[in-house]
PDB file of C-alpha atoms in Angstrom:
ATOM      1  CA  MET A   9       6.072  50.863 -19.897  1.00  0.00           C
ATOM      2  CA  THR A  10       3.629  50.390 -16.777  1.00  0.00           C
ATOM      3  CA  ALA A  11       3.177  53.001 -14.383  1.00  0.00           C
ATOM      4  CA  ALA A  12       4.756  50.474 -11.693  1.00  0.00           C
ATOM      5  CA  GLY A  13       7.658  49.905 -14.338  1.00  0.00           C
ATOM      6  CA  ARG A  14       8.307  53.412 -15.199  1.00  0.00           C
ATOM      7  CA  VAL A  15       8.261  54.298 -11.708  1.00  0.00           C
ATOM      8  CA  GLY A  16       9.961  51.420  -9.504  1.00  0.00           C
ATOM      9  CA  LEU A  17       8.450  51.000  -5.988  1.00  0.00           C
ATOM     10  CA  ASN A  18      11.033  50.007  -3.787  1.00  0.00           C
ATOM     11  CA  THR A  19      11.322  51.564  -0.469  1.00  0.00           C
ATOM     12  CA  GLY A  20      15.309  51.227  -0.066  1.00  0.00           C
ATOM     13  CA  MET A  21      15.065  51.276   3.816  1.00  0.00           C
ATOM     14  CA  GLU A  22      15.935  47.667   4.538  1.00  0.00           C
ATOM     15  CA  ASP A  23      18.759  45.254   3.935  1.00  0.00           C
ATOM     16  CA  ASP A  24      20.596  45.116   0.877  1.00  0.00           C
ATOM     17  CA  HIS A  25      20.183  40.972   1.057  1.00  0.00           C
ATOM     18  CA  PRO A  26      16.881  40.382   3.105  1.00  0.00           C
ATOM     19  CA  ASP A  27      16.733  36.890   4.232  1.00  0.00           C
ATOM     20  CA  PRO A  28      13.670  35.176   2.725  1.00  0.00           C
ATOM     21  CA  ILE A  29      12.677  32.934   5.337  1.00  0.00           C
ATOM     22  CA  ASP A  30      12.151  36.331   7.293  1.00  0.00           C
ATOM     23  CA  LEU A  31       9.455  37.925   5.048  1.00  0.00           C
ATOM     24  CA  PRO A  32       5.938  37.440   6.346  1.00  0.00           C
ATOM     25  CA  TRP A  33       4.259  34.962   4.624  1.00  0.00           C
ATOM     26  CA  PRO A  34       0.332  34.811   5.750  1.00  0.00           C
ATOM     27  CA  LEU A  35      -0.499  31.413   4.677  1.00  0.00           C
ATOM     28  CA  THR A  36      -0.124  27.906   6.346  1.00  0.00           C
ATOM     29  CA  GLY A  37       1.056  24.820   4.219  1.00  0.00           C
ATOM     30  CA  ALA A  38       1.601  27.039   1.107  1.00  0.00           C
ATOM     31  CA  ASP A  39       5.261  27.246   1.128  1.00  0.00           C
ATOM     32  CA  ALA A  40       5.495  25.679  -2.320  1.00  0.00           C
ATOM     33  CA  LEU A  41       3.793  28.543  -3.652  1.00  0.00           C
ATOM     34  CA  ARG A  42       5.956  31.398  -1.383  1.00  0.00           C
ATOM     35  CA  ASP A  43       8.773  29.464  -2.941  1.00  0.00           C
ATOM     36  CA  GLU A  44       7.655  30.044  -6.429  1.00  0.00           C
ATOM     37  CA  LEU A  45       6.981  33.413  -5.818  1.00  0.00           C
ATOM     38  CA  LEU A  46      10.505  34.088  -4.498  1.00  0.00           C
ATOM     39  CA  ALA A  47      11.993  32.320  -7.480  1.00  0.00           C
ATOM     40  CA  ALA A  48       9.852  34.953  -9.711  1.00  0.00           C
ATOM     41  CA  TYR A  49      11.461  37.625  -7.677  1.00  0.00           C
ATOM     42  CA  ALA A  50      14.739  36.343  -7.760  1.00  0.00           C
ATOM     43  CA  GLU A  51      15.074  36.354 -11.638  1.00  0.00           C
ATOM     44  CA  PRO A  52      18.304  37.717 -12.729  1.00  0.00           C
ATOM     45  CA  SER A  53      16.703  39.853 -15.161  1.00  0.00           C
ATOM     46  CA  ARG A  54      15.289  41.890 -12.484  1.00  0.00           C
ATOM     47  CA  GLY A  55      17.405  45.105 -11.974  1.00  0.00           C
ATOM     48  CA  HIS A  56      14.809  46.776  -9.596  1.00  0.00           C
ATOM     49  CA  HIS A  57      11.938  44.715  -8.967  1.00  0.00           C
ATOM     50  CA  GLY A  58      13.246  41.800  -6.714  1.00  0.00           C
ATOM     51  CA  THR A  59      13.583  40.295  -3.519  1.00  0.00           C
ATOM     52  CA  ARG A  60      14.670  43.489  -2.063  1.00  0.00           C
ATOM     53  CA  HIS A  61      11.580  45.001  -3.363  1.00  0.00           C
ATOM     54  CA  LEU A  62       9.284  42.718  -1.742  1.00  0.00           C
ATOM     55  CA  ALA A  63      11.191  42.787   1.261  1.00  0.00           C
ATOM     56  CA  GLU A  64      10.726  46.575   1.582  1.00  0.00           C
ATOM     57  CA  VAL A  65       6.937  46.785   0.606  1.00  0.00           C
ATOM     58  CA  LEU A  66       6.160  44.227   2.758  1.00  0.00           C
ATOM     59  CA  ALA A  67       8.594  46.188   5.790  1.00  0.00           C
ATOM     60  CA  ARG A  68       6.109  49.521   4.693  1.00  0.00           C
ATOM     61  CA  LEU A  69       2.698  47.593   5.689  1.00  0.00           C
ATOM     62  CA  GLU A  70       4.400  46.091   9.104  1.00  0.00           C
ATOM     63  CA  GLU A  71       5.307  49.994   9.542  1.00  0.00           C
ATOM     64  CA  LEU A  72       1.927  51.371   8.788  1.00  0.00           C
ATOM     65  CA  ALA A  73       0.433  48.802  10.790  1.00  0.00           C
ATOM     66  CA  ALA A  74       2.381  49.782  13.842  1.00  0.00           C
ATOM     67  CA  ALA A  75       1.527  53.562  13.274  1.00  0.00           C
ATOM     68  CA  GLY A  76      -2.235  52.690  13.166  1.00  0.00           C
ATOM     69  CA  ALA A  77      -3.140  51.953   9.752  1.00  0.00           C
ATOM     70  CA  SER A  78      -6.045  49.589   9.719  1.00  0.00           C
ATOM     71  CA  TYR A  79      -5.925  47.178   6.878  1.00  0.00           C
ATOM     72  CA  ASP A  80      -6.696  43.246   6.295  1.00  0.00           C
ATOM     73  CA  ARG A  81      -3.392  41.475   7.122  1.00  0.00           C
ATOM     74  CA  THR A  82      -3.944  38.570   4.879  1.00  0.00           C
ATOM     75  CA  PRO A  83      -5.159  39.857   1.854  1.00  0.00           C
ATOM     76  CA  VAL A  84      -2.898  42.758   1.673  1.00  0.00           C
ATOM     77  CA  LEU A  85       0.230  40.839   2.554  1.00  0.00           C
ATOM     78  CA  LEU A  86      -0.290  38.538  -0.530  1.00  0.00           C
ATOM     79  CA  ALA A  87      -1.298  41.561  -2.312  1.00  0.00           C
ATOM     80  CA  ALA A  88       2.345  42.632  -1.842  1.00  0.00           C
ATOM     81  CA  TRP A  89       3.534  39.356  -2.702  1.00  0.00           C
ATOM     82  CA  PHE A  90       1.895  38.754  -5.908  1.00  0.00           C
ATOM     83  CA  HIS A  91       1.922  42.860  -7.109  1.00  0.00           C
ATOM     84  CA  ASP A  92       5.429  42.400  -9.156  1.00  0.00           C
ATOM     85  CA  ALA A  93       4.885  38.151  -9.523  1.00  0.00           C
ATOM     86  CA  VAL A  94       5.116  39.044 -13.288  1.00  0.00           C
ATOM     87  CA  TYR A  95       7.633  41.490 -14.265  1.00  0.00           C
ATOM     88  CA  ASP A  96       9.040  41.820 -17.634  1.00  0.00           C
ATOM     89  CA  GLY A  97       8.401  45.627 -18.972  1.00  0.00           C
ATOM     90  CA  GLU A  98       5.377  45.012 -20.622  1.00  0.00           C
ATOM     91  CA  ARG A  99       2.265  46.672 -19.920  1.00  0.00           C
ATOM     92  CA  ASP A 100       0.143  44.184 -18.820  1.00  0.00           C
ATOM     93  CA  ALA A 101       2.145  42.757 -16.161  1.00  0.00           C
ATOM     94  CA  GLU A 102      -0.196  43.699 -13.226  1.00  0.00           C
ATOM     95  CA  GLU A 103      -2.837  41.873 -14.750  1.00  0.00           C
ATOM     96  CA  ARG A 104      -0.870  38.675 -15.307  1.00  0.00           C
ATOM     97  CA  SER A 105       0.058  39.168 -11.934  1.00  0.00           C
ATOM     98  CA  ALA A 106      -3.343  39.265 -10.511  1.00  0.00           C
ATOM     99  CA  THR A 107      -4.372  36.332 -12.953  1.00  0.00           C
ATOM    100  CA  TRP A 108      -1.704  34.064 -11.369  1.00  0.00           C
ATOM    101  CA  ALA A 109      -3.128  35.206  -7.990  1.00  0.00           C
ATOM    102  CA  GLU A 110      -6.535  34.202  -9.275  1.00  0.00           C
ATOM    103  CA  ASP A 111      -5.133  30.973 -10.467  1.00  0.00           C
ATOM    104  CA  ALA A 112      -2.912  29.825  -7.534  1.00  0.00           C
ATOM    105  CA  LEU A 113      -4.778  31.018  -4.308  1.00  0.00           C
ATOM    106  CA  PRO A 114      -7.940  29.200  -4.712  1.00  0.00           C
ATOM    107  CA  ALA A 115      -6.210  25.983  -3.296  1.00  0.00           C
ATOM    108  CA  HIS A 116      -5.264  27.705   0.034  1.00  0.00           C
ATOM    109  CA  THR A 117      -8.004  30.071   1.000  1.00  0.00           C
ATOM    110  CA  ASP A 118     -11.424  31.605   0.176  1.00  0.00           C
ATOM    111  CA  ALA A 119     -12.687  33.049  -2.570  1.00  0.00           C
ATOM    112  CA  ALA A 120     -13.245  36.463  -1.009  1.00  0.00           C
ATOM    113  CA  THR A 121      -9.477  36.800  -0.077  1.00  0.00           C
ATOM    114  CA  VAL A 122      -8.701  35.935  -3.557  1.00  0.00           C
ATOM    115  CA  ALA A 123     -10.773  38.297  -5.287  1.00  0.00           C
ATOM    116  CA  GLU A 124      -9.417  40.819  -2.665  1.00  0.00           C
ATOM    117  CA  VAL A 125      -5.889  40.047  -3.662  1.00  0.00           C
ATOM    118  CA  ALA A 126      -6.478  40.341  -7.371  1.00  0.00           C
ATOM    119  CA  ARG A 127      -8.178  43.406  -6.973  1.00  0.00           C
ATOM    120  CA  LEU A 128      -5.626  45.221  -4.863  1.00  0.00           C
ATOM    121  CA  VAL A 129      -2.725  43.727  -7.746  1.00  0.00           C
ATOM    122  CA  ARG A 130      -4.542  45.336 -10.260  1.00  0.00           C
ATOM    123  CA  LEU A 131      -4.577  48.489  -7.887  1.00  0.00           C
ATOM    124  CA  THR A 132      -0.871  49.052  -8.083  1.00  0.00           C
ATOM    125  CA  GLU A 133      -1.037  49.783 -11.904  1.00  0.00           C
ATOM    126  CA  HIS A 134      -2.137  53.351 -11.082  1.00  0.00           C
ATOM    127  CA  HIS A 135      -2.034  53.907  -7.206  1.00  0.00           C
ATOM    128  CA  ARG A 136      -5.646  55.436  -6.920  1.00  0.00           C
ATOM    129  CA  PRO A 137      -7.086  53.693  -4.174  1.00  0.00           C
ATOM    130  CA  GLU A 138     -10.341  55.666  -3.082  1.00  0.00           C
ATOM    131  CA  PRO A 139     -10.478  57.267   0.281  1.00  0.00           C
ATOM    132  CA  GLY A 140     -12.188  54.609   1.977  1.00  0.00           C
ATOM    133  CA  ASP A 141     -10.299  51.915   0.645  1.00  0.00           C
ATOM    134  CA  ALA A 142      -8.160  50.941   3.657  1.00  0.00           C
ATOM    135  CA  ASN A 143      -6.544  48.063   2.052  1.00  0.00           C
ATOM    136  CA  GLY A 144      -5.924  49.583  -1.200  1.00  0.00           C
ATOM    137  CA  CYS A 145      -4.351  52.792   0.688  1.00  0.00           C
ATOM    138  CA  ALA A 146      -2.021  50.398   2.892  1.00  0.00           C
ATOM    139  CA  LEU A 147      -0.591  48.741  -0.258  1.00  0.00           C
ATOM    140  CA  SER A 148      -0.371  51.866  -2.649  1.00  0.00           C
ATOM    141  CA  ASP A 149       1.524  54.214   0.594  1.00  0.00           C
ATOM    142  CA  ALA A 150       3.678  50.836   1.336  1.00  0.00           C
ATOM    143  CA  ASP A 151       4.838  50.823  -2.743  1.00  0.00           C
ATOM    144  CA  LEU A 152       5.354  54.438  -3.088  1.00  0.00           C
ATOM    145  CA  SER A 153       7.259  55.114  -0.180  1.00  0.00           C
ATOM    146  CA  ILE A 154      10.659  54.407  -2.061  1.00  0.00           C
ATOM    147  CA  LEU A 155       9.823  58.336  -3.399  1.00  0.00           C
ATOM    148  CA  ALA A 156      10.604  59.489   0.252  1.00  0.00           C
ATOM    149  CA  ALA A 157      13.709  57.554   0.406  1.00  0.00           C
ATOM    150  CA  PRO A 158      17.089  59.729   1.144  1.00  0.00           C
ATOM    151  CA  ARG A 159      18.902  60.920  -1.703  1.00  0.00           C
ATOM    152  CA  GLU A 160      21.157  58.621  -2.135  1.00  0.00           C
ATOM    153  CA  ARG A 161      19.029  55.600  -2.264  1.00  0.00           C
ATOM    154  CA  TYR A 162      16.445  57.443  -4.351  1.00  0.00           C
ATOM    155  CA  ASP A 163      19.375  57.994  -6.752  1.00  0.00           C
ATOM    156  CA  GLU A 164      20.270  54.395  -6.512  1.00  0.00           C
ATOM    157  CA  TYR A 165      16.666  53.126  -7.343  1.00  0.00           C
ATOM    158  CA  VAL A 166      16.683  55.744 -10.194  1.00  0.00           C
ATOM    159  CA  ALA A 167      19.269  54.133 -11.650  1.00  0.00           C
ATOM    160  CA  ALA A 168      17.947  50.705 -11.077  1.00  0.00           C
ATOM    161  CA  VAL A 169      14.825  51.580 -12.893  1.00  0.00           C
ATOM    162  CA  ARG A 170      16.649  52.713 -15.749  1.00  0.00           C
ATOM    163  CA  SER A 171      18.655  49.544 -15.973  1.00  0.00           C
ATOM    164  CA  GLU A 172      15.397  47.408 -16.405  1.00  0.00           C
ATOM    165  CA  TYR A 173      14.670  49.563 -19.752  1.00  0.00           C
ATOM    166  CA  ALA A 174      18.025  49.415 -21.010  1.00  0.00           C
ATOM    167  CA  HIS A 175      16.779  48.735 -24.480  1.00  0.00           C
ATOM    168  CA  LEU A 176      15.192  51.998 -24.360  1.00  0.00           C
ATOM    169  CA  ALA A 177      16.650  54.947 -25.711  1.00  0.00           C
ATOM    170  CA  ASP A 178      17.151  57.374 -23.478  1.00  0.00           C
ATOM    171  CA  ASP A 179      14.785  60.698 -24.891  1.00  0.00           C
ATOM    172  CA  VAL A 180      12.252  57.612 -25.087  1.00  0.00           C
ATOM    173  CA  PHE A 181      12.566  56.581 -21.258  1.00  0.00           C
ATOM    174  CA  ALA A 182      12.703  59.966 -19.971  1.00  0.00           C
ATOM    175  CA  ALA A 183       9.426  61.132 -21.418  1.00  0.00           C
ATOM    176  CA  GLY A 184       8.104  58.130 -20.305  1.00  0.00           C
ATOM    177  CA  ARG A 185       9.404  58.294 -16.603  1.00  0.00           C
ATOM    178  CA  ALA A 186       8.400  62.213 -16.615  1.00  0.00           C
ATOM    179  CA  GLU A 187       4.737  61.200 -17.756  1.00  0.00           C
ATOM    180  CA  VAL A 188       4.234  59.149 -14.679  1.00  0.00           C
ATOM    181  CA  LEU A 189       6.009  60.647 -12.102  1.00  0.00           C
ATOM    182  CA  ARG A 190       3.920  63.630 -13.145  1.00  0.00           C
ATOM    183  CA  ALA A 191       0.478  61.380 -13.293  1.00  0.00           C
ATOM    184  CA  LEU A 192       1.459  60.446  -9.629  1.00  0.00           C
ATOM    185  CA  THR A 193       2.586  63.969  -8.153  1.00  0.00           C
ATOM    186  CA  ASP A 194      -0.587  65.696  -9.891  1.00  0.00           C
ATOM    187  CA  THR A 195      -2.879  65.020  -7.092  1.00  0.00           C
ATOM    188  CA  GLU A 196      -3.625  66.783  -3.823  1.00  0.00           C
ATOM    189  CA  GLU A 197      -1.939  63.872  -1.851  1.00  0.00           C
ATOM    190  CA  LEU A 198       0.419  61.206  -2.825  1.00  0.00           C
ATOM    191  CA  PHE A 199       0.102  59.089   0.258  1.00  0.00           C
ATOM    192  CA  ARG A 200      -3.158  58.286   1.802  1.00  0.00           C
ATOM    193  CA  THR A 201      -2.913  56.839   5.057  1.00  0.00           C
ATOM    194  CA  ALA A 202      -2.068  59.362   7.803  1.00  0.00           C
ATOM    195  CA  HIS A 203       1.377  58.004   8.504  1.00  0.00           C
ATOM    196  CA  GLY A 204       2.030  58.209   4.684  1.00  0.00           C
ATOM    197  CA  ARG A 205       1.183  61.677   4.899  1.00  0.00           C
ATOM    198  CA  GLU A 206       3.108  62.621   7.395  1.00  0.00           C
ATOM    199  CA  ARG A 207       6.302  60.808   7.110  1.00  0.00           C
ATOM    200  CA  TRP A 208       6.762  60.744   3.089  1.00  0.00           C
ATOM    201  CA  GLU A 209       4.469  62.909   1.560  1.00  0.00           C
ATOM    202  CA  ARG A 210       7.052  66.113   1.782  1.00  0.00           C
ATOM    203  CA  PRO A 211      10.114  64.228   1.136  1.00  0.00           C
ATOM    204  CA  ALA A 212       8.479  62.056  -1.921  1.00  0.00           C
ATOM    205  CA  ARG A 213       7.561  65.398  -3.729  1.00  0.00           C
ATOM    206  CA  ALA A 214      10.955  67.254  -2.986  1.00  0.00           C
ATOM    207  CA  ASN A 215      12.657  63.878  -4.935  1.00  0.00           C
ATOM    208  CA  VAL A 216      10.176  63.854  -7.443  1.00  0.00           C
ATOM    209  CA  ALA A 217      10.577  67.707  -8.179  1.00  0.00           C
ATOM    210  CA  ARG A 218      14.161  67.103  -8.073  1.00  0.00           C
ATOM    211  CA  GLU A 219      14.107  64.182 -10.742  1.00  0.00           C
ATOM    212  CA  LEU A 220      11.745  65.573 -12.934  1.00  0.00           C
ATOM    213  CA  ALA A 221      14.121  69.042 -13.234  1.00  0.00           C
ATOM    214  CA  THR A 222      16.387  66.627 -14.940  1.00  0.00           C
ATOM    215  CA  LEU A 223      13.672  65.259 -17.347  1.00  0.00           C
ATOM    216  CA  PRO A 224      11.879  66.779 -20.451  1.00  0.00           C
ATOM    217  CA  ALA A 225       9.322  69.457 -20.006  1.00  0.00           C
TER     218      ALA A 225
END
């Protein structure tokens, strides 16, 4: 399981049935690519990493921008769209998502933007942006903000992640889940933006600690 797969990264603060038409898409003349990505997120096999997840990450990016976080809108939004474009529970899903971006985007935007999108997608495997990486910090915080969801939503998200790994025995899944949660929280700060630290740090750590108490030591 990848880190993203074990944790699952929805925010859980949006409409349960987002209208894809309302999702911010930063490229003009690339609606076919947008629709291809939407189709990938809408695959029935996705118990958690679906269109709702995409909508929530995009919404948290808008929230961060409104709170004063500075990031380059086009590459960060595109990275949000691509970060789980490939999702099948295999370890290299982020790499394959980044490769998809590298293959699909040159027809629609400049080389620097393509490279930045791919870099950001790869960063979501571990969520460890450098302090000066404004784009990486924004995307990472938006993706991790599910950890700060209200208790009922957090529990729903945990169950949805488990459903995506129904093929794994409970003890195998629990050990992997505990490993990645501990890796994420074994840092001074989970969130790298000021807004993330202020709004999400404390509830996220409380949720994770509560869940870890139910998992193997």
